[in-house]
Short mmCIF file of C-alpha atoms in Angstrom, two decimals:
data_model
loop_
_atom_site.label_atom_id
_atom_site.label_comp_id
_atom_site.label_asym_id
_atom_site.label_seq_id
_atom_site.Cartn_x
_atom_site.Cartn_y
_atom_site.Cartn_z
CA UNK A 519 0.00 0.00 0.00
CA UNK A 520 1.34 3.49 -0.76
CA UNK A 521 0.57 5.80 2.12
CA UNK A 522 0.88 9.72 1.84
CA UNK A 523 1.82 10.60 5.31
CA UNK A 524 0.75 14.37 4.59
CA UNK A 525 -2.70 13.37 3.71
CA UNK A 526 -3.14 10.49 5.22
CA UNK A 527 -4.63 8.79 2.08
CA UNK A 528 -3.95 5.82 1.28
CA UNK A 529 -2.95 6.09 -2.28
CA UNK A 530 -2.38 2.73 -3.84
CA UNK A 531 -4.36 0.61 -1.36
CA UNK A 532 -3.42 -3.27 -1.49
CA UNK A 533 -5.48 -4.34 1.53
CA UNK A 534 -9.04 -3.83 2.30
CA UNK A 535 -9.05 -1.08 4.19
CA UNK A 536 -11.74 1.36 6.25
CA UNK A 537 -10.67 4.78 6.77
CA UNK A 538 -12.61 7.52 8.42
CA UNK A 539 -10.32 10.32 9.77
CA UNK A 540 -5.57 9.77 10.46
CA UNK A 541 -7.02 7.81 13.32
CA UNK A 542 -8.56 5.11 12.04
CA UNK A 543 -6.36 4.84 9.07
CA UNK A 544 -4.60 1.49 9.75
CA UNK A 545 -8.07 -0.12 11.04
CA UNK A 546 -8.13 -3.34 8.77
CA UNK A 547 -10.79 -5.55 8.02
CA UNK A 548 -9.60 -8.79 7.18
CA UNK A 549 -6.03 -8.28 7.22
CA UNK A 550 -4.24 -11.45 5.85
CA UNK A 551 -1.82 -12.57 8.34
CA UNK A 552 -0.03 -14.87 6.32
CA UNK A 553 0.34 -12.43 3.33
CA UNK A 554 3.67 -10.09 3.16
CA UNK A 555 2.88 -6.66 2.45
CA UNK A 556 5.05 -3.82 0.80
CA UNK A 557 4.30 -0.63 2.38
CA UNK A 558 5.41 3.09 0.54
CA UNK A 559 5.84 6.24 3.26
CA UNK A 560 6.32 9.08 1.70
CA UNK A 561 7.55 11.52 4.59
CA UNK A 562 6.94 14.99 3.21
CA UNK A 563 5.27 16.77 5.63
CA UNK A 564 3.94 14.09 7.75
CA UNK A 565 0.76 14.30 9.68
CA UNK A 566 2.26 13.41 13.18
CA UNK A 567 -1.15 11.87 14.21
CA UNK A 568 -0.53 9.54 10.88
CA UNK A 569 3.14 8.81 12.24
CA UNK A 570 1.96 8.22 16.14
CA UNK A 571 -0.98 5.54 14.73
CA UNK A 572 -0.15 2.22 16.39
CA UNK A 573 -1.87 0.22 14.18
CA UNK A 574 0.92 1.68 11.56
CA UNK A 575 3.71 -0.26 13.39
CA UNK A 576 1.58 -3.03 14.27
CA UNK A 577 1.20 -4.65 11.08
CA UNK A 578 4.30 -7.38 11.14
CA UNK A 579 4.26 -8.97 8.00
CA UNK A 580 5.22 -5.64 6.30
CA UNK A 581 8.37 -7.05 4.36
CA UNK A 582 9.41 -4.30 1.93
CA UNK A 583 9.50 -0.29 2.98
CA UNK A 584 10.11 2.68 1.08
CA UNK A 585 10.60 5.78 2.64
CA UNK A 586 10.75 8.95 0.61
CA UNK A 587 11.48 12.50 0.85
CA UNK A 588 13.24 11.48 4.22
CA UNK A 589 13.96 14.43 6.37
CA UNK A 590 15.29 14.47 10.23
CA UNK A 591 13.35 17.18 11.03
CA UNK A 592 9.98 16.07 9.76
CA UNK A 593 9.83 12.97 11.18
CA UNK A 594 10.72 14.12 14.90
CA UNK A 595 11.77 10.85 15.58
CA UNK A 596 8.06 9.17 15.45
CA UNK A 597 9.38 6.63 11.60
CA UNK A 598 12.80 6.10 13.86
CA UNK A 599 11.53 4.50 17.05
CA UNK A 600 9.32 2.04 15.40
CA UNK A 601 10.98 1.38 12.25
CA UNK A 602 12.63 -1.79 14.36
CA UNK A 603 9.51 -3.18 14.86
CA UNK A 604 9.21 -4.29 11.30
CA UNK A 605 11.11 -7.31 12.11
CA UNK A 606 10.49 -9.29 8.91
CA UNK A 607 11.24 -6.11 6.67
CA UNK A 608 13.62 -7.45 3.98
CA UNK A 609 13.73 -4.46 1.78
CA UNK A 610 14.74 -1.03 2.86
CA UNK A 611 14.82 2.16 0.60
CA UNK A 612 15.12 5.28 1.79
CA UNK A 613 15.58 8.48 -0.45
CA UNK A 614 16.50 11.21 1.46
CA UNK A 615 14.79 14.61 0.48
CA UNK A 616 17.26 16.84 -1.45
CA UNK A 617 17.15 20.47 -2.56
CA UNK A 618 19.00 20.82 -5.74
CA UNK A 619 22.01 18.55 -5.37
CA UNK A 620 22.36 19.24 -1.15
CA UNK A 621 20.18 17.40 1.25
CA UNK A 622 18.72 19.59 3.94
CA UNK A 623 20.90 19.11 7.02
CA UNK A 624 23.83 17.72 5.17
CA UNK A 625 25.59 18.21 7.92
CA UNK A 626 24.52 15.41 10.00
CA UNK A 627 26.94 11.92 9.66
CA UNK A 628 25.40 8.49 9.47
CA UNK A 629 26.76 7.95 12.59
CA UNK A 630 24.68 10.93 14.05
CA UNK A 631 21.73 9.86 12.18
CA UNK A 632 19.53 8.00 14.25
CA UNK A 633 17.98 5.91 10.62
CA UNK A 634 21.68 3.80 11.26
CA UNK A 635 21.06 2.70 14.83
CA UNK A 636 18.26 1.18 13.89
CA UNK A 637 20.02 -1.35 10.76
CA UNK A 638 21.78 -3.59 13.35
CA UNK A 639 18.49 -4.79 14.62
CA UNK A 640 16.85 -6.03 10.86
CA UNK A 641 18.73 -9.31 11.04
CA UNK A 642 16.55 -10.04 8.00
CA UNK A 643 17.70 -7.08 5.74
CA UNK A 644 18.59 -8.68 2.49
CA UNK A 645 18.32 -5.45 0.03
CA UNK A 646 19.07 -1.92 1.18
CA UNK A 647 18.69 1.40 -1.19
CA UNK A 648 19.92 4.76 0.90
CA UNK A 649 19.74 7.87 -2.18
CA UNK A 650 21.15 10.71 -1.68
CA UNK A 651 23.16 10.79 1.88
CA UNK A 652 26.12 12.91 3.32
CA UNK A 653 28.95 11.56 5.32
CA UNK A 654 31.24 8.42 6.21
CA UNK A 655 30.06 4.70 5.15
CA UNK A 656 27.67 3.73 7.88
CA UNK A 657 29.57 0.54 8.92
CA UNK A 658 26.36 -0.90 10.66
CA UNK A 659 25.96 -2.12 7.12
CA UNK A 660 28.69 -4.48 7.01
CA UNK A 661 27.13 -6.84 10.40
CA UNK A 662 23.81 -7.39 8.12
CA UNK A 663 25.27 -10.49 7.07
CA UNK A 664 22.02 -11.71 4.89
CA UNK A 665 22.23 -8.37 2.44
CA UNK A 666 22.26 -9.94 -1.14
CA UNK A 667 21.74 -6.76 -2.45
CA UNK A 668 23.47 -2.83 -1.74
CA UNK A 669 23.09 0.24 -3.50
CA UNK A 670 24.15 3.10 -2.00
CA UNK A 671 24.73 6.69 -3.51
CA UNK A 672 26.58 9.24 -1.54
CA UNK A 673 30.07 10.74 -1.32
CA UNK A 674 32.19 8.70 1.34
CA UNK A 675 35.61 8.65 0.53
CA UNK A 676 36.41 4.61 1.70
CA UNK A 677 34.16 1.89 2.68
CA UNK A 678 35.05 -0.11 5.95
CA UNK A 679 36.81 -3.05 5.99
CA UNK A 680 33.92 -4.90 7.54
CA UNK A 681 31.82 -4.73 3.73
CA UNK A 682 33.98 -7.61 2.78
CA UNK A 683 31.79 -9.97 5.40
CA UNK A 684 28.63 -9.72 3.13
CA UNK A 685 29.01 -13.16 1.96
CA UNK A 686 25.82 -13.65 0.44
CA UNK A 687 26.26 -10.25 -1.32
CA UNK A 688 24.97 -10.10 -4.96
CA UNK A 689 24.46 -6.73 -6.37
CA UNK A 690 26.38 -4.02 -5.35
CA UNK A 691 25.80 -0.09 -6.65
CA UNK A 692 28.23 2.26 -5.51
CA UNK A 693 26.96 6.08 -6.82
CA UNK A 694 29.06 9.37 -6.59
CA UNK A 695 31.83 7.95 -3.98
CA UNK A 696 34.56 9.66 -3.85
CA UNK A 697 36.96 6.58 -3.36
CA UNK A 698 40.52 7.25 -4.78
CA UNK A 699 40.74 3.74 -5.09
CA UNK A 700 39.14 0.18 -5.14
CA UNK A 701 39.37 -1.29 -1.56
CA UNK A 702 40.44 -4.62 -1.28
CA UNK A 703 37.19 -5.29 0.75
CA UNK A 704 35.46 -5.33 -2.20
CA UNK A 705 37.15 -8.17 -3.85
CA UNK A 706 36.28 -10.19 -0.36
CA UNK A 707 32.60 -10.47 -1.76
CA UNK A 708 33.14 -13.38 -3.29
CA UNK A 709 29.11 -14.19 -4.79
CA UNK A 710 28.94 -10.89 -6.33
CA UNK A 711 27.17 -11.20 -9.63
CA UNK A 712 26.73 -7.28 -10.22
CA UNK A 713 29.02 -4.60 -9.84
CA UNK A 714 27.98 -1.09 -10.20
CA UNK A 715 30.62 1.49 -10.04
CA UNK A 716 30.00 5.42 -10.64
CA UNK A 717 33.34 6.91 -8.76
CA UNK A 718 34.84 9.14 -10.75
CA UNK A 719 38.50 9.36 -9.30
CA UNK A 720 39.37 5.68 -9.25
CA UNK A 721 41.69 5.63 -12.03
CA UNK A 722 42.53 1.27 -12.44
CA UNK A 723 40.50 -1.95 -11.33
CA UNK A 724 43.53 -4.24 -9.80
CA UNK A 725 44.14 -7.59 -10.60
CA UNK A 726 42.06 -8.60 -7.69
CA UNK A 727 39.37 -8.48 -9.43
CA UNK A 728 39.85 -11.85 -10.26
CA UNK A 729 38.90 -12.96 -6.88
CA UNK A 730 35.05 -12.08 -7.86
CA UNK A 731 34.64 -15.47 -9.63
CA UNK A 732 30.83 -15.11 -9.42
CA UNK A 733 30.81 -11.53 -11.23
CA UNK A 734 28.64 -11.92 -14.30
CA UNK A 735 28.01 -8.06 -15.10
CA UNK A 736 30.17 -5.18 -14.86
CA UNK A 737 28.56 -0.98 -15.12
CA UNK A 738 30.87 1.91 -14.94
CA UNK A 739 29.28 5.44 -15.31
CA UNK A 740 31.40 8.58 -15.18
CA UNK A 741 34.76 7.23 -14.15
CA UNK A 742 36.60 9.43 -16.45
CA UNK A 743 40.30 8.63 -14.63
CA UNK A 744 39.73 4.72 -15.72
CA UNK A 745 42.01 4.02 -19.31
CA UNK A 746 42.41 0.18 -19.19
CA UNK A 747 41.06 -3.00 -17.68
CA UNK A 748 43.48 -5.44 -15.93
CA UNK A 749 44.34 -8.75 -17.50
CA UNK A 750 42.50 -10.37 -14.56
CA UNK A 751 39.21 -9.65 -15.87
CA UNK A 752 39.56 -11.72 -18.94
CA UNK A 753 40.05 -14.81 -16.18
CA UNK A 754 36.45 -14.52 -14.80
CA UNK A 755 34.46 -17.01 -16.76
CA UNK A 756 31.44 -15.48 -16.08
CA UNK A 757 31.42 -12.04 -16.42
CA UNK A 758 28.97 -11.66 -19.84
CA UNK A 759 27.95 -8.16 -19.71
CA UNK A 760 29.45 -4.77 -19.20
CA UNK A 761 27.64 -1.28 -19.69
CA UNK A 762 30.30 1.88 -20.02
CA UNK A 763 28.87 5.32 -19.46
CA UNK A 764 29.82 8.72 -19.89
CA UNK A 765 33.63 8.52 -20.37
CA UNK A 766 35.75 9.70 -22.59
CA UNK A 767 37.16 6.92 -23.82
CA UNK A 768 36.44 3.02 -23.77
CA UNK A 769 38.88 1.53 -21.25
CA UNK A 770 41.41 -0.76 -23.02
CA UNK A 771 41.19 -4.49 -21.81
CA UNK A 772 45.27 -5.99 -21.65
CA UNK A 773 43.95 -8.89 -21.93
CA UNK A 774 41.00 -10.59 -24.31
CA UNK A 775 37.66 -10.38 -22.55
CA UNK A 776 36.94 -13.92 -24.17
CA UNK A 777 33.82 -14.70 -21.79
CA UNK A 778 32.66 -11.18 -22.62
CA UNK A 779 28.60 -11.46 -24.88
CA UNK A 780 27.04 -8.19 -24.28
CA UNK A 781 28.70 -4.75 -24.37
CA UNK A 782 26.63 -1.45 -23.52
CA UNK A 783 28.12 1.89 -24.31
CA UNK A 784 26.52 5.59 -24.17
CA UNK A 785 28.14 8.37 -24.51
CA UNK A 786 31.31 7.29 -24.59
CA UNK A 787 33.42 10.45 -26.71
CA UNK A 788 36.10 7.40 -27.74
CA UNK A 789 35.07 4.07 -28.69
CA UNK A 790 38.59 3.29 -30.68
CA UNK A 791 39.21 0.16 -29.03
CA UNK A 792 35.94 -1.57 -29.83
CA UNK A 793 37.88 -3.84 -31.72
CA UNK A 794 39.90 -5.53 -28.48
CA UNK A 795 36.35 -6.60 -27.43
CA UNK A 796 36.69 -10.26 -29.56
CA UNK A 797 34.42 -12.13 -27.81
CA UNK A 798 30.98 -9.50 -28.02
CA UNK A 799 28.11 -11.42 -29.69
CA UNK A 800 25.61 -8.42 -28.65
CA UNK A 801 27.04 -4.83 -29.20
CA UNK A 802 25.11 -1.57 -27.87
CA UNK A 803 26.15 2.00 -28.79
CA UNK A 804 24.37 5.19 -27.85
CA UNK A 805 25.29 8.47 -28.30
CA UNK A 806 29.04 7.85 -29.80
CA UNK A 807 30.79 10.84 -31.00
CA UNK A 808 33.31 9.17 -34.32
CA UNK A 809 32.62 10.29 -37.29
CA UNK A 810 33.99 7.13 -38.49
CA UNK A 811 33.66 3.35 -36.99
CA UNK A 812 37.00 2.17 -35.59
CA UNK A 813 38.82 -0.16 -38.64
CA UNK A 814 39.36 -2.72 -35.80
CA UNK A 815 35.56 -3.26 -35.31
CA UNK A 816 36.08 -6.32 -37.80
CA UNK A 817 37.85 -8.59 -35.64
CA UNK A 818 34.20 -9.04 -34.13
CA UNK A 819 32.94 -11.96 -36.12
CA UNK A 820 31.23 -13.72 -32.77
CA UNK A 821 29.13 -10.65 -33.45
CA UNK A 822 25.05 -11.46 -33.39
CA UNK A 823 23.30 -8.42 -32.75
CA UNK A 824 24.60 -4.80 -33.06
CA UNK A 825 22.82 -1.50 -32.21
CA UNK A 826 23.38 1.73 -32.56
CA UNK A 827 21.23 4.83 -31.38
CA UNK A 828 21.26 8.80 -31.01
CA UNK A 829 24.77 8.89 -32.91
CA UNK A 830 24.32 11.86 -35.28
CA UNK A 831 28.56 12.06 -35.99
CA UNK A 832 28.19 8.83 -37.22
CA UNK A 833 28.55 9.24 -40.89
CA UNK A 834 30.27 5.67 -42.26
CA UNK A 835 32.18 2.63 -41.51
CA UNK A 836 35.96 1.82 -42.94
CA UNK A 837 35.90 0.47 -46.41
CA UNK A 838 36.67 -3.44 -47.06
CA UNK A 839 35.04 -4.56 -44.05
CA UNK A 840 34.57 -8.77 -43.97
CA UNK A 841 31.40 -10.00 -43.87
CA UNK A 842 30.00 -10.94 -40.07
CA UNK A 843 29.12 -14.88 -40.33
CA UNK A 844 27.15 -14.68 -37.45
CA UNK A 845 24.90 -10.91 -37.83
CA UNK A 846 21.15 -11.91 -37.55
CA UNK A 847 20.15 -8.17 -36.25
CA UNK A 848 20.94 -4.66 -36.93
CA UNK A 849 19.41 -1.82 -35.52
CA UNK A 850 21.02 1.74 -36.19
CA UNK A 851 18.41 4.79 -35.25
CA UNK A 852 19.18 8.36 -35.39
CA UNK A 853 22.86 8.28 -37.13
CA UNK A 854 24.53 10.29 -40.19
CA UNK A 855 25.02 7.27 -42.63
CA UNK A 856 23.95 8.07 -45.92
CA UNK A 857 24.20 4.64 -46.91
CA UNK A 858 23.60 0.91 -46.28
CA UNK A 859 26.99 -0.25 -45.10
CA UNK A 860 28.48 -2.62 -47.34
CA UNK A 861 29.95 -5.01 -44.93
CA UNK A 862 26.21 -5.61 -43.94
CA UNK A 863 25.38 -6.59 -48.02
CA UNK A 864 28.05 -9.19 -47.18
CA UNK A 865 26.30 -10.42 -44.24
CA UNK A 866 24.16 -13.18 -45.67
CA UNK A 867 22.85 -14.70 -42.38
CA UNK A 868 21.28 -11.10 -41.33
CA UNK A 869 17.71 -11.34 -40.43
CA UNK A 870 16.49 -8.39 -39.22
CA UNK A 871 17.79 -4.54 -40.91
CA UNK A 872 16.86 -1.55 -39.35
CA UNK A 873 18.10 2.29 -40.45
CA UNK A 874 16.04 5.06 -39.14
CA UNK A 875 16.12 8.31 -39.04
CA UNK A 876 19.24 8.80 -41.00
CA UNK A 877 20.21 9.54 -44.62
CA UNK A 878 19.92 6.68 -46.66
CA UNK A 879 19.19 8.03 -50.40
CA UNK A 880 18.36 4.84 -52.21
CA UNK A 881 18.60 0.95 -51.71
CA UNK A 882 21.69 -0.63 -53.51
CA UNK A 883 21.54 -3.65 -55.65
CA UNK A 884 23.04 -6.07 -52.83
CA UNK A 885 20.33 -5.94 -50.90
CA UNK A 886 19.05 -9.04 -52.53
CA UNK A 887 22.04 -10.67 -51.27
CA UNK A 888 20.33 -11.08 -47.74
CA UNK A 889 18.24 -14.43 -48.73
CA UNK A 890 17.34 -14.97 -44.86
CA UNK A 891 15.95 -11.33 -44.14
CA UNK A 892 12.65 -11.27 -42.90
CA UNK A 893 12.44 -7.71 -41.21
CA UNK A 894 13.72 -4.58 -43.68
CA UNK A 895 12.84 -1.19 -41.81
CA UNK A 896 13.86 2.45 -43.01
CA UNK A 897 11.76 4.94 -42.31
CA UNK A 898 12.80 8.43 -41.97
CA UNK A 899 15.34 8.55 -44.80
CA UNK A 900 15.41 10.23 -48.29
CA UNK A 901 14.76 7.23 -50.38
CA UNK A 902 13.08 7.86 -53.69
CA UNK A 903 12.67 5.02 -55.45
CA UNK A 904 11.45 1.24 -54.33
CA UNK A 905 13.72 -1.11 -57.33
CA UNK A 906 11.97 -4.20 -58.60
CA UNK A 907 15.33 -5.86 -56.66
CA UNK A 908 13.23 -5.94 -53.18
CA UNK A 909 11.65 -9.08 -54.69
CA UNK A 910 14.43 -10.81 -54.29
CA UNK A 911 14.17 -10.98 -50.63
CA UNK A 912 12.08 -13.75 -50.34
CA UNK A 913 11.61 -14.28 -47.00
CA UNK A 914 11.24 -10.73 -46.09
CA UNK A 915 7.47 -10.34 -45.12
CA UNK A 916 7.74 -6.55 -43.61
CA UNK A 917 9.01 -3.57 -45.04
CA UNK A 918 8.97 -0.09 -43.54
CA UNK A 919 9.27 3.40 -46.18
CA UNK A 920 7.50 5.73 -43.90
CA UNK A 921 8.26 8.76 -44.25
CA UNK A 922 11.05 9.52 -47.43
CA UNK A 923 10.74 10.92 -50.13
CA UNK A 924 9.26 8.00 -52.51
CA UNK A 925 8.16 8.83 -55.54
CA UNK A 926 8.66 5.77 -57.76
CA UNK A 927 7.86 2.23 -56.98
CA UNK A 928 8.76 -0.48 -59.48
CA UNK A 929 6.23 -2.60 -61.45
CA UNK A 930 7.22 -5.87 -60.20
CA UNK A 931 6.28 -4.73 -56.88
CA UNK A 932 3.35 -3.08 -57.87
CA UNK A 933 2.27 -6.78 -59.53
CA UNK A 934 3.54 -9.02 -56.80
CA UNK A 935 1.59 -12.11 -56.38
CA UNK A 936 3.79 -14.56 -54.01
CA UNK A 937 2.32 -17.12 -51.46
CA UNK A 938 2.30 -15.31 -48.74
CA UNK A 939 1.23 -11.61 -47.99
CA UNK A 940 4.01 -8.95 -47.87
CA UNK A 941 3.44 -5.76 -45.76
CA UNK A 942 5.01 -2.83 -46.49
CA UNK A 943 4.85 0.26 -44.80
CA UNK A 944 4.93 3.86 -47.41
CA UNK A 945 2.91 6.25 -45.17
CA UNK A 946 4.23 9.83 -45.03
CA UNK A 947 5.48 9.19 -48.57
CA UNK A 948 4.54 11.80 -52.12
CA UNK A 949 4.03 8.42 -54.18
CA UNK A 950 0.12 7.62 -54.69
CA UNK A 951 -1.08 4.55 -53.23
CA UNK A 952 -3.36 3.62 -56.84
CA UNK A 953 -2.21 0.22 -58.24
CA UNK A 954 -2.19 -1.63 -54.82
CA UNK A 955 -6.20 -1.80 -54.59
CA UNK A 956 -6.71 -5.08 -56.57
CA UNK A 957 -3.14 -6.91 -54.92
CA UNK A 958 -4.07 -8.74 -51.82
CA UNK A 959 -1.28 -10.14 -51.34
CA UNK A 960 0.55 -6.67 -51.06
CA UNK A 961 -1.19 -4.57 -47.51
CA UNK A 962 -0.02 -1.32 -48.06
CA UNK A 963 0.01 0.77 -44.67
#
């Protein structure tokens, strides 16, 4: 149930619930004691009548709690002295209220903060959010033994030693920390699957990464200082994924990422050594800033799916380019190219081709090289002209024109009669629509 503490509404209610003035609120008919509950405070302003409500605190199966706009001196204590009395809460999230990018009363520590006293007693903590706080690491944190999941955003400068006792730690999300460096605590957590990093003065990942044998996906955001990744990482057989945001450069791996399927990058001014990443089957650009793809992009032939969004610069890739034995999908929206690429002509096995939104001026004779495309999608190009060469791809049952400039389409399309229907898409398009009415095995859209 989402409560509005100012109001005292219930907002999203998940119980059957009676409610005549703050009083009676938390009156319940029919409250199932053997379902859990997620409850949602949101503490701006709060009624203290709504806060002092014993029935509130009384409800013990409440298993997940989110706290928002979480302020020391609205709650006068009242959310603090009961909060232990969820004692099968599992989930905490609190999100501190903020002004701009400054909390009010900034100035208080986690130590000082009462909300931290209170952690040590939720033996059954397994997830804990805390968005935006001030001050030192609270190391009450590193005694909840059962955490399997952390994220934390705030700007401590080291983490205790004790983190490295979260055994059953999974997920860990470590936002605007100004750590100089990776503590070796870290690399104690030795089930970590996810690793979130967004600290923007750590400037290497040491070899000890390796010790994270579980680690199966890797995000760094905004670490500008970080130029390479450490041979170690290629050694955990796990790690699949990695996302890379807002850097100016793509770190260089020393070793080959072998193990490495999916790679995420936005807005990432340098992507150069795209080409080190061998092993990527499913490649994810946003927002790149070369003119030009990197010439070692075609060492990529494990490549399976590639996509590419909101890249403007991007006006071509390197001549000569093999073919990619193993492209089924290509998605490329909002670049520069003013052409298909070639290397994808070459790239028999491709299923699905997408190029939107870019500058595409007409459709080259290789198309018809792609016998096993089934998906062919422009829109929002400058093609003029629809060649009778589109019949050639047989197995391609959707096509999307919408909005170019087409003002010719070729008979043979015009006259198609095949077995089964082909839809093609030429809204938004000068070319008249007459011819089509008597083909039903053409839907024109």
């Amino acid at each position: 149930m989402l409560i509005n503490l100012e109001t005292g509404e219930i907002e999203k209610p998940e119980i059957r619930l009676s409610v005549s003035d703050a009083d009676d609120l938390f009156k319940v008919e029919g409250l199932d004691r053997n379902v859990d509950y997620e409850v949602h405070l949101n503490m701006h302003r709060p009624r203290p009548e709504v806060l002092n409500n014993e029935a509130l605190w009384a409800i013990n199966n409440v298993v997940s709690l989110t706290v928002t706009t979480y302020r020391p001196e609205y709650d006068e204590g009242r959310l603090l002295a009961n909060l232990c009395r969820f004692t099968r809460l599992r989930r905490l999230e609190v999100w501190f209220q903020c002004y701009g990018n400054t909390r009010v009363g900034e100035e208080i520590s986690p130590h000082q903060d009462p909300l931290f006293d209170c952690l040590d007693a939720m033996k059954n903590l397994e997830s804990i959010t805390l968005r935006p706080f001030h001050g030192a690491f609270p190391e009450v944190i590193g005694e909840l033994e059962g955490l399997t999941e952390l994220d934390i955003t705030a700007e401590f400068t080291s983490l205790p030693e004790n983190i490295g006792k979260l055994k059953h730690l999974k997920t860990l999300k470590v936002t605007n920390a100004k750590l100089s460096s990776l503590p070796e605590s870290i690399f104690r957590l030795s089930n970590l699957e996810h690793l979130y990093l967004r600290t923007p003065l750590v400037e290497e990942i040491p070899e000890e990464v390796r010790r994270l044998k579980q680690l199966r996906r890797l995000e760094l955001f905004g670490m500008d200082a970080l130029a390479a990744f450490p041979r170690a990482l290629g050694e955990l057989e796990h790690l699949a994924r990695m996302d890379v945001s807002y850097m100016p450069a793509l770190p260089v791996p020393k070793g080959e990422l072998v193990h490495l399927d999916t790679l995420k990058v936005e807005k990432v001014e340098d992507i150069s050594p795209v080409g080190q990443y061998t092993g990527v089957s499913y490649l994810s650009l946003e927002k790149i800033k070369n003119e030009t793809f990197p010439a070692g992009f075609s060492r990529l032939q494990n490549l399976a799916s590639f996509y590419i969004e909101d890249s403007g610069q991007l006006k071509g890739f390197p001549d000569g380019l093999p073919p990619f034995p193993n492209l089924r999908v290509v998605s490329f929206i909002k670049t520069g190219l003013k052409e298909i690429p070639g290397f994808l002509l070459k790239s028999t096995r491709l299923e699905s081709l997408s190029i939107e939104n870019a500058q595409v001026a007409r459709l080259p004779e290789g198309l018809s090289n792609l016998s096993n495309l089934k998906n062919l999608s422009l829109p929002g190009n400058n093609i003029e002209v629809l060649p009778a060469s589109l019949m050639d791809l047989r197995s391609c049952s959707r096509m999307d024109f919408h909005s170019n400039n087409i003002r010719e389409i070729a008979p043979e399309i015009l006259n198609y009669r095949g077995e089964t229907s082909l839809r093609i898409s030429i809204g938004g398009n000068p070319v008249r629509k007459e011819g089509f009415e008597n083909n039903s095995t053409i839907i024109i859209q």
